[in-house]
Each structure stands twice: as structure tokens, then as C-alpha cells.
Amino acid sequence: MINNLKESLVEEKVNTFFNVEAVRKDFPILERTIYGKPLVYLDNAATTHKPKVVIERLKEYYESENSNIHRGVHYLSQLATNKFEETREKVRKFINASSVKEIIFTKGATDSINLFASSFGRKFISEGDEIIITQMEHHANIVPWQMLCEANKAVLKYIPIDDNGELILSDLEKLITPKTKLISFLHVSNSLGTINPAKEIISIAHKHGIKVLLDGAQSIQHSKVDVRDLDADFFVFSGHKIYGPTGTGVLYGKESLLNELPPYQGGGDMIRVVTMEKTSYNELPYKFEAGTPNIAGIIGLGTAIDYVNTIGLENISNYEHELLVYAEKKLLEIEGVKIIGTAKNKAAVISFVLEGIHPHDVGTILDSEGVAIRAGHHCTQPIMQRFGIPATARASFSFYNTMEEVDQLALAIKKVFEVFK
Ligand code: 7TS
């Protein structure tokens, strides 16, 4: 499990079964050059590249299966429906949900959180109620709650973070009151790499009868997520961050809880009967899936999950951890590099600042060397405020990255210092 990753690796050596060169051949884009230099893609927290099988699956769908789903008696419509629904079962199994009724397809994590905030908010949040999030959330898990709190006159509270970028969990019990209705927090921080103790937080919440939404946008692709073991009430992720197509995502919810929530958008597919006076709604999960979804994308997401299963999440976790340890070591060897986010349990994400140099300049010079990182606030402005910085440079790793690419990153950073000398 993700929380025990570091401990379990202490005694272990590199995962010798993982053949990164073979894996890289699955990703056509990794062969390209940027300004005549080999691409070193270290922006995987923003989005991951797609293996050939996923790209080909999209092509195959449009070439020989394209049809609208859930509404046709004809052959192609039934075929597309079956393929689409196969992904639901793949996702269910992947996160160990109890039933496919608990898997709702969306456009991505942002869409999932907005769906949930709108629906949960309408039913359960009224004046004076309280919602707790954390200071390290992505804007996708801040702004929908601010909008809801403003509309419903509710109160938003934040679990603070310490200098290492870890949640100050001792504050959580102090923040909880009888008015607390929801705790919503991220599993892994996209800016700091921090792996939050999700199971512990969920257990505290449940002790007080509070529901929990877990944002898995940065955890699902790195380590095994088991929603039943975590006892998460709701869980979201984006398809494009787990090697699937953009415009795909998932909202998981416990069936009994989803049944209590009102629909989000109205339209086709989410209804049972519509008269001019009234509408009765479809059963789960269709109640939350109005309109024609990203059929090709969802089918491609199924292929991406198959692909990740073939590589093996344990192999992915172990290898990415090796990359993280090596990259942190290489970066800290360079004078003037400071890492922001030094939590005990970290995913393979490194935010850093170079003394006296703006992160955007770092990003631009690295880009000229073919090294793609992200520079900015990473849609986590409260984290930047917490650390008193405008932005960071961020390298985020995938299992297709190599130790040599880490060396390239280190060389490019040295070049930045030379340019600014
Ligand atoms: N939650 C977290 C923790 C994220 O990192 C992101 C995206 C989202 C939610 C939203 O996901 P989306 O797919 O709906 O956009 N994070 C990033 C990032 O770090 N760089 O670009 C997007």
C-alpha cells in the first residue's frame, strides 16, 4: 500500500525485473526530439503520455465500432455499449469497488469533484455547516467548495501544513465540530509529492460520522488504491494521468451514499421517465451520466488500465521510488537547489527552487535543453503562500523515465546556474 511504500523499500534493492528500456518502446512520443535534443519528459503530474495500445484502441474504435451507447438496438450501438461498460468493470476491479454501480464516468477529477460538490452540497450542506479541506489542495478541490460555501452560507476550514509539507494532523480534531459534514483532501500532493495518511484521516472522520472525499488524481497512477480498504466514501481520479485519454475521469462513491444524492446534470441517459410535468431518474450509475459521454476515451481508459496492470502497480511504485531517491540526491548535490516538500512519505514529484532565479526562467532554460518540467504554482496557490514563494519548478516522474534522464535534469539545472552567473 502507498503509505507503507518507503518502509517496505528500506531493505529492498532496485527492482531488477523492471525493464525501463522495453517499457519506453511502448510510448511513441518518447522517441521524439525537442530543439534537436531527446525529449526528457518530467511533467507527468500534469499529464502522462499514452502507450501505443491506447492510441491504437482509439483509432480502432473510430474506424470500426463508433456508435452512440445505451440507446441503440443496432449492432454497433450494442458493441460500443458493451466496450464502454467493460471499462466500468475494469475500473471497479482496479480500485476494488463493490459494484459497477459505484463507478461514474466524468470528464476528469475536476469534473468529478464539481459533480460531487454540486450534488452533495444541494442535499447536505446548509447555512452554518462546515467542510474541511487542506492547505495543500489543488484548486480543483478548493474552488468548488468555496463556491458552495458562498452559495449555501457554509464555512470552509483548512488543515494546515508544516515546513516539510506534511499535514498537521493534530489540528484535525480541533477543526471538527458537530457542524462538520465533509472532509475532502488529496491522497498525494501534485506540488509537494506528500503522500497523505488517507486511511488514518478517513478513520478519524468516520469516528465523528463525517463523510470523506479523497482526491486520487495523483495517487491512482503510482500505487495500488483500494477504496474499500481505505473506506473512502467518495474517490476521484482523471484518466489522462493514468496513461489514458484526456476528457475521461471517475467518481467513485459507496452505492448507498450515491443513492442518497440528487442528480447533477439533467439530460439524456440519466432519466427513467420524462413527462411534461416531471422526471423520474435512472438507476446508478446512469443517474449521474447525462448526455453522450467520451465513449472512445472511456474505452481507451480501459486499455490504459489493462496496460498499467500488465506493468504492475507494485513494479511502478518501486521503480518510481528509486527515481525519486536518485533525483533528490542528484539535485541536492547542486549548490543553490532547495527542495520544497520534504515529507517522509513522498511520491515521485520534486518541487524545487534555485536561489535567486525565477522558476519560469528555470523552466524556459530546461526546455531549451529538451527537459520538460512545469514551472508555476501548479494550481496550488495556498501552498505557495504557505512557503512564501511565488512558484516552484517541478519535476514529476513516471515509470518510463530513466536514471539517465535524471542526470540530464541535473545537467540542465547546472546550465541554468551558469546562464545566471
Ligand atoms: N487534483 C489534483 C491533486 C491534481 O493534481 C489535479 C491536476 C487535479 C485534481 C485536477 O485534475 P484534472 O485532470 O481534472 O485537471 N493537477 C495538475 C498538475 O499538477 N499539473 O497540471 C494539472
Tab-separated table of C-alpha atoms and ligand atoms in Angstrom:
chain	number	residue	atom	x	y	z
A	1	MET	CA	0.000	0.000	0.000
A	2	ILE	CA	1.052	3.536	-0.748
A	3	ASN	CA	1.525	4.616	2.872
A	4	ASN	CA	3.940	1.831	3.628
A	5	LEU	CA	5.950	2.248	0.478
A	6	LYS	CA	9.021	3.869	1.965
A	7	GLU	CA	9.268	1.481	4.862
A	8	SER	CA	8.958	-1.534	2.612
A	9	LEU	CA	11.731	-0.252	0.373
A	10	VAL	CA	14.248	0.385	3.101
A	11	GLU	CA	15.541	-3.163	2.993
A	12	GLU	CA	14.968	-3.773	-0.682
A	13	LYS	CA	17.273	-3.095	-3.576
A	14	VAL	CA	16.333	-1.861	-7.032
A	15	ASN	CA	13.576	-3.816	-8.686
A	16	THR	CA	15.651	-5.774	-11.119
A	17	PHE	CA	12.637	-7.112	-13.023
A	18	PHE	CA	11.697	-3.716	-14.338
A	19	ASN	CA	12.966	-3.145	-17.852
A	20	VAL	CA	12.533	0.560	-18.485
A	21	GLU	CA	14.028	0.440	-21.981
A	22	ALA	CA	11.409	-2.105	-23.055
A	23	VAL	CA	8.632	-0.039	-21.485
A	24	ARG	CA	9.782	3.126	-23.252
A	25	LYS	CA	9.240	1.454	-26.613
A	26	ASP	CA	5.520	1.369	-25.798
A	27	PHE	CA	5.356	5.188	-25.843
A	28	PRO	CA	5.895	6.610	-29.352
A	29	ILE	CA	6.233	10.230	-28.179
A	30	LEU	CA	9.317	9.383	-26.113
A	31	GLU	CA	11.231	8.900	-29.339
A	32	ARG	CA	10.836	12.473	-30.450
A	33	THR	CA	13.326	15.274	-30.104
A	34	ILE	CA	12.804	18.830	-28.900
A	35	TYR	CA	15.034	21.512	-30.467
A	36	GLY	CA	17.158	18.655	-31.770
A	37	LYS	CA	17.612	17.121	-28.309
A	38	PRO	CA	15.995	13.950	-26.949
A	39	LEU	CA	12.813	14.715	-25.067
A	40	VAL	CA	13.187	14.337	-21.298
A	41	TYR	CA	9.580	14.454	-20.174
A	42	LEU	CA	9.280	15.219	-16.463
A	43	ASP	CA	5.806	16.751	-16.377
A	44	ASN	CA	3.897	13.583	-15.625
A	45	ALA	CA	1.865	15.108	-12.796
A	46	ALA	CA	0.283	17.401	-15.401
A	47	THR	CA	-0.435	14.558	-17.780
A	48	THR	CA	1.109	11.241	-18.724
A	49	HIS	CA	1.930	10.062	-22.227
A	50	LYS	CA	-0.096	7.359	-23.910
A	51	PRO	CA	1.129	3.895	-24.772
A	52	LYS	CA	0.675	2.725	-28.353
A	53	VAL	CA	-2.077	0.282	-27.299
A	54	VAL	CA	-4.225	3.165	-26.053
A	55	ILE	CA	-3.631	5.267	-29.169
A	56	GLU	CA	-4.450	2.291	-31.370
A	57	ARG	CA	-7.542	1.467	-29.352
A	58	LEU	CA	-8.964	4.942	-30.058
A	59	LYS	CA	-8.263	4.506	-33.761
A	60	GLU	CA	-9.854	1.067	-33.787
A	61	TYR	CA	-12.951	2.406	-32.036
A	62	TYR	CA	-13.468	5.216	-34.521
A	63	GLU	CA	-12.653	3.009	-37.503
A	64	SER	CA	-14.862	0.064	-36.687
A	65	GLU	CA	-17.029	0.491	-33.578
A	66	ASN	CA	-18.166	4.134	-33.466
A	67	SER	CA	-21.745	4.495	-32.298
A	68	ASN	CA	-23.737	6.105	-29.512
A	69	ILE	CA	-24.277	3.986	-26.416
A	70	HIS	CA	-27.191	2.851	-24.219
A	71	ARG	CA	-29.771	3.702	-26.843
A	72	GLY	CA	-29.482	1.651	-29.987
A	73	VAL	CA	-30.822	-1.759	-30.901
A	74	HIS	CA	-28.406	-1.937	-33.783
A	75	TYR	CA	-25.212	-3.949	-33.737
A	76	LEU	CA	-22.681	-1.120	-33.480
A	77	SER	CA	-24.531	0.639	-30.687
A	78	GLN	CA	-24.616	-2.556	-28.675
A	79	LEU	CA	-20.955	-3.202	-29.396
A	80	ALA	CA	-19.935	0.310	-28.290
A	81	THR	CA	-22.137	-0.012	-25.185
A	82	ASN	CA	-20.520	-3.321	-24.238
A	83	LYS	CA	-16.987	-1.975	-24.714
A	84	PHE	CA	-17.829	1.169	-22.717
A	85	GLU	CA	-19.308	-0.905	-19.888
A	86	GLU	CA	-16.282	-3.203	-19.899
A	87	THR	CA	-14.204	-0.222	-18.752
A	88	ARG	CA	-16.570	0.275	-15.831
A	89	GLU	CA	-15.816	-3.245	-14.666
A	90	LYS	CA	-12.076	-2.696	-15.209
A	91	VAL	CA	-12.191	0.453	-13.060
A	92	ARG	CA	-14.259	-1.320	-10.399
A	93	LYS	CA	-11.695	-4.061	-10.152
A	94	PHE	CA	-8.763	-1.645	-10.338
A	95	ILE	CA	-9.888	0.336	-7.269
A	96	ASN	CA	-11.657	-2.645	-5.646
A	97	ALA	CA	-15.131	-1.082	-5.564
A	98	SER	CA	-18.013	-3.382	-4.610
A	99	SER	CA	-20.137	-2.796	-7.679
A	100	VAL	CA	-20.054	-1.188	-11.123
A	101	LYS	CA	-22.958	0.956	-9.903
A	102	GLU	CA	-20.374	2.828	-7.841
A	103	ILE	CA	-18.302	3.878	-10.863
A	104	ILE	CA	-19.463	7.114	-12.508
A	105	PHE	CA	-17.688	8.316	-15.609
A	106	THR	CA	-16.826	12.000	-15.854
A	107	LYS	CA	-14.506	14.272	-17.831
A	108	GLY	CA	-11.803	14.130	-15.160
A	109	ALA	CA	-11.029	14.730	-11.497
A	110	THR	CA	-12.157	18.370	-11.677
A	111	ASP	CA	-15.460	17.344	-13.226
A	112	SER	CA	-15.890	14.604	-10.607
A	113	ILE	CA	-15.328	16.999	-7.706
A	114	ASN	CA	-17.696	19.591	-9.191
A	115	LEU	CA	-20.347	16.917	-9.735
A	116	PHE	CA	-19.973	15.764	-6.166
A	117	ALA	CA	-19.847	19.262	-4.637
A	118	SER	CA	-22.967	20.307	-6.504
A	119	SER	CA	-24.948	17.189	-5.664
A	120	PHE	CA	-23.755	16.656	-2.073
A	121	GLY	CA	-23.966	20.386	-1.423
A	122	ARG	CA	-27.592	20.654	-2.532
A	123	LYS	CA	-28.657	17.770	-0.324
A	124	PHE	CA	-26.461	18.031	2.740
A	125	ILE	CA	-24.893	21.486	3.136
A	126	SER	CA	-26.906	24.296	4.655
A	127	GLU	CA	-26.221	27.526	6.493
A	128	GLY	CA	-23.559	27.200	9.172
A	129	ASP	CA	-22.413	23.731	8.096
A	130	GLU	CA	-18.683	23.147	7.853
A	131	ILE	CA	-16.429	21.488	5.292
A	132	ILE	CA	-12.779	20.696	5.965
A	133	ILE	CA	-10.129	20.561	3.248
A	134	THR	CA	-6.352	21.054	3.488
A	135	GLN	CA	-3.888	23.786	2.715
A	136	MET	CA	-2.234	21.562	0.092
A	137	GLU	CA	-5.250	21.017	-2.188
A	138	HIS	CA	-5.239	21.530	-5.931
A	139	HIS	CA	-7.570	24.388	-6.887
A	140	ALA	CA	-9.971	21.714	-8.186
A	141	ASN	CA	-10.561	20.716	-4.562
A	142	ILE	CA	-10.740	24.275	-3.214
A	143	VAL	CA	-12.758	26.409	-5.588
A	144	PRO	CA	-15.865	24.160	-5.850
A	145	TRP	CA	-16.074	24.183	-2.025
A	146	GLN	CA	-15.605	27.957	-1.836
A	147	MET	CA	-18.389	28.368	-4.399
A	148	LEU	CA	-20.642	26.000	-2.482
A	149	CYS	CA	-19.906	27.643	0.874
A	150	GLU	CA	-20.642	31.063	-0.572
A	151	ALA	CA	-23.933	29.912	-2.091
A	152	ASN	CA	-25.107	27.911	0.949
A	153	LYS	CA	-23.566	30.154	3.653
A	154	ALA	CA	-21.385	27.321	4.876
A	155	VAL	CA	-17.879	27.514	6.338
A	156	LEU	CA	-14.683	26.166	4.767
A	157	LYS	CA	-11.809	25.183	7.067
A	158	TYR	CA	-8.282	24.063	6.236
A	159	ILE	CA	-5.929	21.525	7.823
A	160	PRO	CA	-2.599	23.410	7.854
A	161	ILE	CA	0.729	22.039	6.634
A	162	ASP	CA	4.140	22.138	8.279
A	163	ASP	CA	7.525	23.149	6.860
A	164	ASN	CA	8.061	19.680	5.367
A	165	GLY	CA	4.773	19.829	3.521
A	166	GLU	CA	3.012	17.354	5.789
A	167	LEU	CA	-0.462	17.858	7.197
A	168	ILE	CA	-0.560	18.944	10.843
A	169	LEU	CA	-2.948	16.189	11.754
A	170	SER	CA	-3.084	17.089	15.426
A	171	ASP	CA	-5.154	20.084	14.276
A	172	LEU	CA	-7.798	17.947	12.610
A	173	GLU	CA	-9.674	17.005	15.780
A	174	LYS	CA	-9.698	20.685	16.768
A	175	LEU	CA	-11.235	21.669	13.429
A	176	ILE	CA	-14.033	19.082	13.646
A	177	THR	CA	-17.300	20.259	15.205
A	178	PRO	CA	-20.847	18.833	15.230
A	179	LYS	CA	-21.404	21.032	12.142
A	180	THR	CA	-18.702	19.303	10.069
A	181	LYS	CA	-20.338	17.492	7.158
A	182	LEU	CA	-17.433	16.596	4.908
A	183	ILE	CA	-13.654	16.245	4.768
A	184	SER	CA	-12.227	16.436	1.261
A	185	PHE	CA	-8.494	16.023	0.712
A	186	LEU	CA	-5.904	14.830	-1.722
A	187	HIS	CA	-4.191	11.475	-1.458
A	188	VAL	CA	-0.917	12.679	-2.995
A	189	SER	CA	0.092	16.317	-3.452
A	190	ASN	CA	0.814	17.360	-7.032
A	191	SER	CA	3.108	20.167	-5.817
A	192	LEU	CA	4.889	18.641	-2.840
A	193	GLY	CA	4.690	14.928	-3.550
A	194	THR	CA	3.424	14.326	0.000
A	195	ILE	CA	1.540	11.055	0.449
A	196	ASN	CA	-1.161	11.766	2.988
A	197	PRO	CA	-2.182	9.161	5.574
A	198	ALA	CA	-5.567	8.726	3.915
A	199	LYS	CA	-6.703	5.717	5.919
A	200	GLU	CA	-5.994	7.461	9.208
A	201	ILE	CA	-7.806	10.661	8.201
A	202	ILE	CA	-10.812	8.713	6.918
A	203	SER	CA	-10.948	6.750	10.154
A	204	ILE	CA	-10.920	9.971	12.222
A	205	ALA	CA	-13.676	11.418	10.022
A	206	HIS	CA	-15.832	8.323	10.341
A	207	LYS	CA	-15.427	8.295	14.123
A	208	HIS	CA	-17.274	11.611	14.012
A	209	GLY	CA	-19.822	10.464	11.415
A	210	ILE	CA	-18.276	12.693	8.723
A	211	LYS	CA	-18.185	11.688	5.066
A	212	VAL	CA	-14.928	11.826	3.096
A	213	LEU	CA	-13.983	12.562	-0.493
A	214	LEU	CA	-10.474	11.501	-1.461
A	215	ASP	CA	-8.842	13.172	-4.472
A	216	GLY	CA	-6.781	10.447	-6.120
A	217	ALA	CA	-5.642	12.472	-9.151
A	218	GLN	CA	-2.006	11.932	-8.143
A	219	SER	CA	-2.210	8.573	-6.390
A	220	ILE	CA	-4.044	6.278	-8.791
A	221	GLN	CA	-1.128	6.082	-11.263
A	222	HIS	CA	1.608	5.472	-8.691
A	223	SER	CA	0.402	2.832	-6.278
A	224	LYS	CA	-2.448	0.460	-5.529
A	225	VAL	CA	-5.597	2.236	-4.375
A	226	ASP	CA	-8.193	0.085	-2.649
A	227	VAL	CA	-11.269	2.183	-1.886
A	228	ARG	CA	-12.725	-0.480	0.396
A	229	ASP	CA	-9.559	-0.905	2.400
A	230	LEU	CA	-9.273	2.893	2.722
A	231	ASP	CA	-13.021	3.024	3.462
A	232	ALA	CA	-13.244	6.151	1.271
A	233	ASP	CA	-16.840	7.292	0.831
A	234	PHE	CA	-16.009	9.015	-2.443
A	235	PHE	CA	-12.892	8.895	-4.604
A	236	VAL	CA	-11.989	10.730	-7.815
A	237	PHE	CA	-9.318	10.492	-10.478
A	238	SER	CA	-8.518	11.581	-14.045
A	239	GLY	CA	-7.949	9.143	-16.897
A	240	HIS	CA	-5.264	11.219	-18.573
A	241	LYS	CA	-2.956	10.997	-15.562
A	242	ILE	CA	-3.008	7.202	-15.698
A	243	TYR	CA	-1.929	6.842	-19.329
A	244	GLY	CA	-5.486	7.135	-20.666
A	245	PRO	CA	-7.130	9.719	-22.921
A	246	THR	CA	-7.905	13.285	-21.841
A	247	GLY	CA	-11.532	14.089	-21.081
A	248	THR	CA	-12.048	10.948	-19.010
A	249	GLY	CA	-12.379	10.531	-15.281
A	250	VAL	CA	-14.129	8.701	-12.491
A	251	LEU	CA	-16.191	9.494	-9.446
A	252	TYR	CA	-16.441	6.506	-7.140
A	253	GLY	CA	-18.991	6.558	-4.339
A	254	LYS	CA	-20.374	3.956	-1.981
A	255	GLU	CA	-23.615	2.760	-3.520
A	256	SER	CA	-25.778	3.588	-0.502
A	257	LEU	CA	-24.396	7.137	-0.414
A	258	LEU	CA	-24.702	7.732	-4.163
A	259	ASN	CA	-28.320	6.617	-3.920
A	260	GLU	CA	-28.961	9.422	-1.470
A	261	LEU	CA	-27.520	12.117	-3.752
A	262	PRO	CA	-29.610	14.047	-6.284
A	263	PRO	CA	-28.534	14.040	-9.950
A	264	TYR	CA	-26.045	16.630	-11.177
A	265	GLN	CA	-26.853	17.452	-14.796
A	266	GLY	CA	-30.171	16.709	-16.485
A	267	GLY	CA	-30.494	15.253	-19.961
A	268	GLY	CA	-30.450	12.040	-21.928
A	269	ASP	CA	-29.442	8.722	-20.325
A	270	MET	CA	-29.945	9.905	-16.727
A	271	ILE	CA	-33.754	9.572	-16.829
A	272	ARG	CA	-36.245	6.757	-16.428
A	273	VAL	CA	-39.444	8.539	-17.492
A	274	VAL	CA	-39.958	12.144	-18.556
A	275	THR	CA	-43.392	13.696	-18.769
A	276	MET	CA	-44.127	17.357	-19.314
A	277	GLU	CA	-44.695	17.697	-15.576
A	278	LYS	CA	-41.966	15.588	-14.043
A	279	THR	CA	-38.935	13.336	-14.486
A	280	SER	CA	-38.011	10.161	-12.664
A	281	TYR	CA	-34.345	9.318	-12.684
A	282	ASN	CA	-32.368	6.370	-13.915
A	283	GLU	CA	-30.617	3.953	-11.552
A	284	LEU	CA	-26.926	4.122	-10.638
A	285	PRO	CA	-24.552	4.879	-12.208
A	286	TYR	CA	-26.501	6.353	-15.146
A	287	LYS	CA	-28.325	8.836	-12.888
A	288	PHE	CA	-25.096	10.859	-12.871
A	289	GLU	CA	-24.158	10.435	-16.531
A	290	ALA	CA	-26.279	12.853	-18.545
A	291	GLY	CA	-25.662	13.144	-22.276
A	292	THR	CA	-23.283	11.390	-24.644
A	293	PRO	CA	-20.024	10.724	-22.804
A	294	ASN	CA	-16.486	10.449	-24.168
A	295	ILE	CA	-17.137	6.916	-25.418
A	296	ALA	CA	-13.846	6.459	-27.237
A	297	GLY	CA	-11.957	7.962	-24.317
A	298	ILE	CA	-13.574	5.705	-21.728
A	299	ILE	CA	-12.858	2.638	-23.866
A	300	GLY	CA	-9.254	3.890	-24.174
A	301	LEU	CA	-9.127	4.303	-20.402
A	302	GLY	CA	-9.975	0.614	-20.096
A	303	THR	CA	-6.999	-0.196	-22.311
A	304	ALA	CA	-4.777	2.098	-20.223
A	305	ILE	CA	-5.816	0.230	-17.074
A	306	ASP	CA	-5.045	-3.095	-18.766
A	307	TYR	CA	-1.644	-1.683	-19.697
A	308	VAL	CA	-0.879	-0.486	-16.161
A	309	ASN	CA	-1.955	-3.887	-14.829
A	310	THR	CA	0.478	-5.548	-17.215
A	311	ILE	CA	3.344	-3.417	-15.941
A	312	GLY	CA	2.138	-3.962	-12.374
A	313	LEU	CA	1.489	-1.245	-9.824
A	314	GLU	CA	3.993	-2.694	-7.418
A	315	ASN	CA	6.719	-2.530	-10.066
A	316	ILE	CA	5.638	1.027	-10.849
A	317	SER	CA	5.752	2.110	-7.183
A	318	ASN	CA	9.126	0.537	-6.555
A	319	TYR	CA	10.791	1.850	-9.689
A	320	GLU	CA	9.373	5.366	-9.333
A	321	HIS	CA	10.604	5.407	-5.770
A	322	GLU	CA	14.105	4.584	-6.998
A	323	LEU	CA	13.828	7.504	-9.421
A	324	LEU	CA	12.703	9.819	-6.621
A	325	VAL	CA	15.545	8.863	-4.287
A	326	TYR	CA	18.132	9.222	-7.045
A	327	ALA	CA	16.727	12.518	-8.339
A	328	GLU	CA	16.577	14.093	-4.866
A	329	LYS	CA	20.167	13.064	-4.275
A	330	LYS	CA	21.342	14.468	-7.626
A	331	LEU	CA	19.510	17.761	-7.150
A	332	LEU	CA	20.722	18.296	-3.601
A	333	GLU	CA	24.303	17.805	-4.781
A	334	ILE	CA	23.928	21.047	-6.745
A	335	GLU	CA	24.614	24.129	-4.654
A	336	GLY	CA	21.704	26.566	-4.589
A	337	VAL	CA	18.938	23.980	-5.128
A	338	LYS	CA	16.235	23.843	-2.483
A	339	ILE	CA	13.528	21.191	-2.481
A	340	ILE	CA	10.061	22.331	-1.410
A	341	GLY	CA	8.237	19.354	0.057
A	342	THR	CA	10.333	17.049	2.190
A	343	ALA	CA	7.662	14.802	3.654
A	344	LYS	CA	8.622	11.389	4.987
A	345	ASN	CA	6.316	9.633	2.519
A	346	LYS	CA	6.594	11.050	-0.967
A	347	ALA	CA	5.538	10.123	-4.475
A	348	ALA	CA	7.935	10.816	-7.355
A	349	VAL	CA	7.301	14.555	-7.519
A	350	ILE	CA	10.031	17.101	-6.759
A	351	SER	CA	9.295	20.798	-6.445
A	352	PHE	CA	12.424	22.900	-6.264
A	353	VAL	CA	13.649	26.471	-6.360
A	354	LEU	CA	17.037	27.762	-7.454
A	355	GLU	CA	18.462	30.520	-5.330
A	356	GLY	CA	17.925	33.920	-6.961
A	357	ILE	CA	16.324	32.571	-10.149
A	358	HIS	CA	12.623	32.674	-11.017
A	359	PRO	CA	11.118	29.214	-11.674
A	360	HIS	CA	9.792	30.387	-15.044
A	361	ASP	CA	13.360	31.130	-16.141
A	362	VAL	CA	14.365	27.684	-14.877
A	363	GLY	CA	11.556	26.098	-16.902
A	364	THR	CA	12.497	28.017	-20.046
A	365	ILE	CA	16.188	27.123	-19.922
A	366	LEU	CA	15.419	23.495	-19.104
A	367	ASP	CA	13.039	23.429	-22.056
A	368	SER	CA	15.805	24.611	-24.359
A	369	GLU	CA	17.710	21.502	-23.245
A	370	GLY	CA	14.743	19.275	-24.115
A	371	VAL	CA	13.809	18.845	-20.438
A	372	ALA	CA	10.072	19.375	-19.896
A	373	ILE	CA	9.159	20.332	-16.346
A	374	ARG	CA	6.390	22.532	-15.011
A	375	ALA	CA	7.085	25.960	-13.524
A	376	GLY	CA	4.425	27.901	-11.668
A	377	HIS	CA	2.066	27.492	-8.740
A	378	HIS	CA	0.737	24.150	-10.059
A	379	CYS	CA	-2.840	25.225	-9.261
A	380	THR	CA	-1.938	25.166	-5.567
A	381	GLN	CA	-1.574	28.838	-4.693
A	382	PRO	CA	-2.253	28.320	-0.954
A	383	ILE	CA	0.868	26.098	-0.831
A	384	MET	CA	2.930	28.854	-2.427
A	385	GLN	CA	1.530	31.326	0.110
A	386	ARG	CA	2.378	28.900	2.916
A	387	PHE	CA	6.009	28.672	1.797
A	388	GLY	CA	6.235	32.379	0.917
A	389	ILE	CA	7.246	31.759	-2.705
A	390	PRO	CA	5.548	32.740	-5.976
A	391	ALA	CA	6.190	29.460	-7.744
A	392	THR	CA	8.376	26.377	-7.966
A	393	ALA	CA	9.929	24.327	-10.721
A	394	ARG	CA	8.535	20.809	-10.600
A	395	ALA	CA	9.863	17.546	-11.980
A	396	SER	CA	7.338	14.717	-11.799
A	397	PHE	CA	8.278	11.197	-12.803
A	398	SER	CA	6.701	8.198	-14.450
A	399	PHE	CA	7.884	4.606	-14.734
A	400	TYR	CA	9.075	5.370	-18.277
A	401	ASN	CA	11.655	7.862	-17.017
A	402	THR	CA	15.250	6.739	-16.609
A	403	MET	CA	18.138	7.463	-14.273
A	404	GLU	CA	19.928	8.965	-17.301
A	405	GLU	CA	17.085	11.435	-17.670
A	406	VAL	CA	17.584	12.430	-14.044
A	407	ASP	CA	21.230	13.099	-14.942
A	408	GLN	CA	20.013	15.228	-17.860
A	409	LEU	CA	17.825	17.204	-15.478
A	410	ALA	CA	20.757	17.789	-13.128
A	411	LEU	CA	22.985	18.893	-16.018
A	412	ALA	CA	20.306	21.271	-17.285
A	413	ILE	CA	19.935	22.789	-13.802
A	414	LYS	CA	23.690	23.376	-13.674
A	415	LYS	CA	23.347	25.121	-17.026
A	416	VAL	CA	20.674	27.425	-15.551
A	417	PHE	CA	23.141	28.494	-12.845
A	418	GLU	CA	25.817	29.077	-15.484
A	419	VAL	CA	23.477	31.269	-17.547
A	420	PHE	CA	22.617	33.350	-14.474
A	421	LYS	CA	26.150	33.577	-13.115
B	1	7TS	N1	-6.385	17.115	-8.035
B	1	7TS	C1	-5.049	17.021	-8.058
B	1	7TS	C2	-4.320	16.565	-6.827
B	1	7TS	C3	-4.358	17.330	-9.224
B	1	7TS	O1	-3.030	17.231	-9.241
B	1	7TS	C4	-5.064	17.742	-10.370
B	1	7TS	C5	-4.366	18.141	-11.631
B	1	7TS	C6	-6.467	17.787	-10.302
B	1	7TS	C7	-7.091	17.479	-9.115
B	1	7TS	C8	-7.291	18.150	-11.471
B	1	7TS	O2	-7.190	17.186	-12.467
B	1	7TS	P1	-7.825	17.415	-13.910
B	1	7TS	O3	-7.389	16.238	-14.691
B	1	7TS	O4	-9.296	17.467	-13.729
B	1	7TS	O5	-7.279	18.710	-14.421
B	1	7TS	N2	-3.013	18.501	-11.478
B	1	7TS	C9	-2.251	19.087	-12.420
B	1	7TS	C10	-0.897	19.384	-12.207
B	1	7TS	O6	-0.281	19.146	-11.186
B	1	7TS	N3	-0.405	19.960	-13.315
B	1	7TS	O7	-1.391	20.053	-14.224
B	1	7TS	C11	-2.546	19.504	-13.673
